[in-house]
PDB file of C-alpha atoms in Angstrom:
ATOM      1  CA  MET A 233       0.125  -0.256   0.086  1.00  0.00           C
ATOM      2  CA  SER A 234       1.281   3.311  -1.044  1.00  0.00           C
ATOM      3  CA  SER A 235       1.961   5.940   1.444  1.00  0.00           C
ATOM      4  CA  GLU A 236      -1.061   8.003  -0.287  1.00  0.00           C
ATOM      5  CA  ASN A 237      -3.326   5.723   1.330  1.00  0.00           C
ATOM      6  CA  ARG A 238      -2.008   5.479   4.760  1.00  0.00           C
ATOM      7  CA  GLN A 239      -2.536   6.948   8.048  1.00  0.00           C
ATOM      8  CA  GLY A 240      -0.697   6.366  10.898  1.00  0.00           C
ATOM      9  CA  ILE A 241       0.800   8.132  13.827  1.00  0.00           C
ATOM     10  CA  CYS A 242       3.786  10.216  14.733  1.00  0.00           C
ATOM     11  CA  TRP A 243       6.730   8.593  15.698  1.00  0.00           C
ATOM     12  CA  HIS A 244       6.990  11.588  18.500  1.00  0.00           C
ATOM     13  CA  CYS A 245       4.041  12.579  19.991  1.00  0.00           C
ATOM     14  CA  LYS A 246       1.840   9.772  18.892  1.00  0.00           C
ATOM     15  CA  GLN A 247      -0.666  11.484  17.470  1.00  0.00           C
ATOM     16  CA  PRO A 248      -2.637  10.361  14.703  1.00  0.00           C
ATOM     17  CA  LEU A 249      -1.574  11.290  10.927  1.00  0.00           C
ATOM     18  CA  LYS A 250      -3.403  11.600   7.743  1.00  0.00           C
ATOM     19  CA  ALA A 251      -2.157  10.529   4.745  1.00  0.00           C
ATOM     20  CA  TYR A 252      -1.050  13.908   3.215  1.00  0.00           C
ATOM     21  CA  ASP A 253       0.824  14.509   6.247  1.00  0.00           C
ATOM     22  CA  TYR A 254       3.614  12.317   5.120  1.00  0.00           C
ATOM     23  CA  GLN A 255       4.741  14.099   2.010  1.00  0.00           C
ATOM     24  CA  ARG A 256       8.545  14.499   2.069  1.00  0.00           C
ATOM     25  CA  GLU A 257       8.702  18.137   3.630  1.00  0.00           C
ATOM     26  CA  ASN A 258       5.723  17.992   5.783  1.00  0.00           C
ATOM     27  CA  ARG A 259       5.848  17.814   9.704  1.00  0.00           C
ATOM     28  CA  CYS A 260       3.728  16.348  12.298  1.00  0.00           C
ATOM     29  CA  PRO A 261       1.243  19.038  12.870  1.00  0.00           C
ATOM     30  CA  TRP A 262       1.561  18.583  16.569  1.00  0.00           C
ATOM     31  CA  CYS A 263       5.125  18.094  17.628  1.00  0.00           C
ATOM     32  CA  SER A 264       6.615  19.803  14.590  1.00  0.00           C
ATOM     33  CA  LYS A 265       8.954  16.803  13.548  1.00  0.00           C
ATOM     34  CA  ALA A 266       9.691  15.137  10.284  1.00  0.00           C
ATOM     35  CA  THR A 267       6.880  12.590   9.087  1.00  0.00           C
ATOM     36  CA  HIS A 268       8.282  11.270   6.363  1.00  0.00           C
ATOM     37  CA  CYS A 269      11.690   9.812   8.174  1.00  0.00           C
ATOM     38  CA  CYS A 270      12.893   6.257   9.040  1.00  0.00           C
ATOM     39  CA  ARG A 271      11.387   6.472  12.693  1.00  0.00           C
ATOM     40  CA  ASN A 272       8.181   6.995  11.238  1.00  0.00           C
ATOM     41  CA  CYS A 273       8.380   3.993   8.685  1.00  0.00           C
ATOM     42  CA  GLU A 274       6.992   0.609   9.315  1.00  0.00           C
ATOM     43  CA  TYR A 275      10.228  -0.646   8.004  1.00  0.00           C
ATOM     44  CA  TYR A 276      12.297   0.923  10.740  1.00  0.00           C
ATOM     45  CA  LYS A 277      13.863  -1.674  13.160  1.00  0.00           C
ATOM     46  CA  PRO A 278      16.945  -0.277  15.593  1.00  0.00           C
ATOM     47  CA  GLY A 279      19.450  -3.255  15.549  1.00  0.00           C
ATOM     48  CA  ILE A 280      19.918  -4.361  12.169  1.00  0.00           C
ATOM     49  CA  ALA A 281      21.736  -3.261   9.262  1.00  0.00           C
ATOM     50  CA  ASN A 282      21.035   0.469   8.439  1.00  0.00           C
ATOM     51  CA  SER A 283      17.742  -0.117  10.981  1.00  0.00           C
ATOM     52  CA  CYS A 284      15.579  -1.061   8.172  1.00  0.00           C
ATOM     53  CA  ARG A 285      13.929  -4.058   6.892  1.00  0.00           C
ATOM     54  CA  GLU A 286      14.206  -3.164   3.499  1.00  0.00           C
ATOM     55  CA  PRO A 287      17.419  -4.459   2.755  1.00  0.00           C
ATOM     56  CA  ILE A 288      17.929  -2.358  -0.713  1.00  0.00           C
ATOM     57  CA  ALA A 289      17.101   0.929   0.778  1.00  0.00           C
ATOM     58  CA  ASP A 290      19.660   3.402   0.884  1.00  0.00           C
ATOM     59  CA  HIS A 291      21.629   4.524   4.076  1.00  0.00           C
ATOM     60  CA  VAL A 292      20.257   7.464   6.056  1.00  0.00           C
ATOM     61  CA  ASN A 293      22.323   8.754   8.641  1.00  0.00           C
ATOM     62  CA  ASP A 294      19.547  11.016  10.342  1.00  0.00           C
ATOM     63  CA  LYS A 295      16.666   8.777  11.079  1.00  0.00           C
ATOM     64  CA  GLU A 296      14.570  11.446  12.402  1.00  0.00           C
ATOM     65  CA  ARG A 297      15.144  13.930   9.503  1.00  0.00           C
ATOM     66  CA  ALA A 298      13.069  13.734   6.112  1.00  0.00           C
ATOM     67  CA  ASN A 299      14.422  11.859   3.459  1.00  0.00           C
ATOM     68  CA  PHE A 300      13.696  10.426  -0.140  1.00  0.00           C
ATOM     69  CA  CYS A 301      13.491   7.071   0.689  1.00  0.00           C
ATOM     70  CA  ASP A 302      11.516   5.068  -2.104  1.00  0.00           C
ATOM     71  CA  TYR A 303      10.571   2.576   0.330  1.00  0.00           C
ATOM     72  CA  PHE A 304       9.126   4.573   2.881  1.00  0.00           C
ATOM     73  CA  SER A 305       5.530   3.528   4.352  1.00  0.00           C
ATOM     74  CA  PRO A 306       3.623   5.112   7.084  1.00  0.00           C
ATOM     75  CA  ALA A 307       3.863   3.087  10.733  1.00  0.00           C
ATOM     76  CA  SER A 308       0.349   2.329  12.170  1.00  0.00           C
ATOM     77  CA  GLY A 309       1.393   2.294  15.352  1.00  0.00           C
ATOM     78  CA  ALA A 310       0.310  -1.267  15.705  1.00  0.00           C
ATOM     79  CA  GLY A 311       2.958  -3.638  16.907  1.00  0.00           C
ATOM     80  CA  HIS A 312       5.401  -0.842  15.779  1.00  0.00           C
ATOM     81  CA  SER A 313       6.889   0.351  19.103  1.00  0.00           C
ATOM     82  CA  SER A 314      10.600   0.009  18.283  1.00  0.00           C
ATOM     83  CA  ALA A 315       9.970   2.961  15.993  1.00  0.00           C
ATOM     84  CA  THR A 316       8.197   4.743  18.830  1.00  0.00           C
ATOM     85  CA  ALA A 317      10.596   3.944  21.710  1.00  0.00           C
ATOM     86  CA  ASP A 318      13.236   6.371  23.010  1.00  0.00           C
ATOM     87  CA  PRO A 319      16.578   4.335  23.077  1.00  0.00           C
ATOM     88  CA  GLU A 320      18.006   6.689  25.603  1.00  0.00           C
ATOM     89  CA  GLN A 321      15.094   6.086  27.877  1.00  0.00           C
ATOM     90  CA  LEU A 322      14.678   2.372  26.981  1.00  0.00           C
ATOM     91  CA  LEU A 323      18.496   2.005  28.067  1.00  0.00           C
ATOM     92  CA  LEU A 324      17.984   3.953  31.509  1.00  0.00           C
ATOM     93  CA  ASP A 325      15.108   1.485  31.932  1.00  0.00           C
ATOM     94  CA  ALA A 326      17.088  -1.476  31.408  1.00  0.00           C
ATOM     95  CA  GLU A 327      19.850  -0.062  33.952  1.00  0.00           C
ATOM     96  CA  ASP A 328      17.114   0.654  36.865  1.00  0.00           C
ATOM     97  CA  LEU A 329      16.254  -2.974  36.743  1.00  0.00           C
ATOM     98  CA  PHE A 330      19.475  -3.858  38.002  1.00  0.00           C
ATOM     99  CA  THR A 331      19.908  -0.967  40.769  1.00  0.00           C
TER     100      THR A 331
END
């Protein structure tokens, strides 16, 4: 399904986004973060090569900036906790388990 037909949630503020919110230079209407970025994509997965489940996607250094990836598909939010999780907070939470 193309990004023109998809709706989802913002990776940062978790607010709902409409299909037109995902244009290349658009930003979330609530938090102003880029919407067409790796962190908002259903293929985003930290811990694997390029943090992307699409093996032939171009490498993107900043996963929070808008990009031109042709494989971008808005994440629905359901089962996509890895795209919305804050890595620093996850580390702090893990360290708290052992203190």
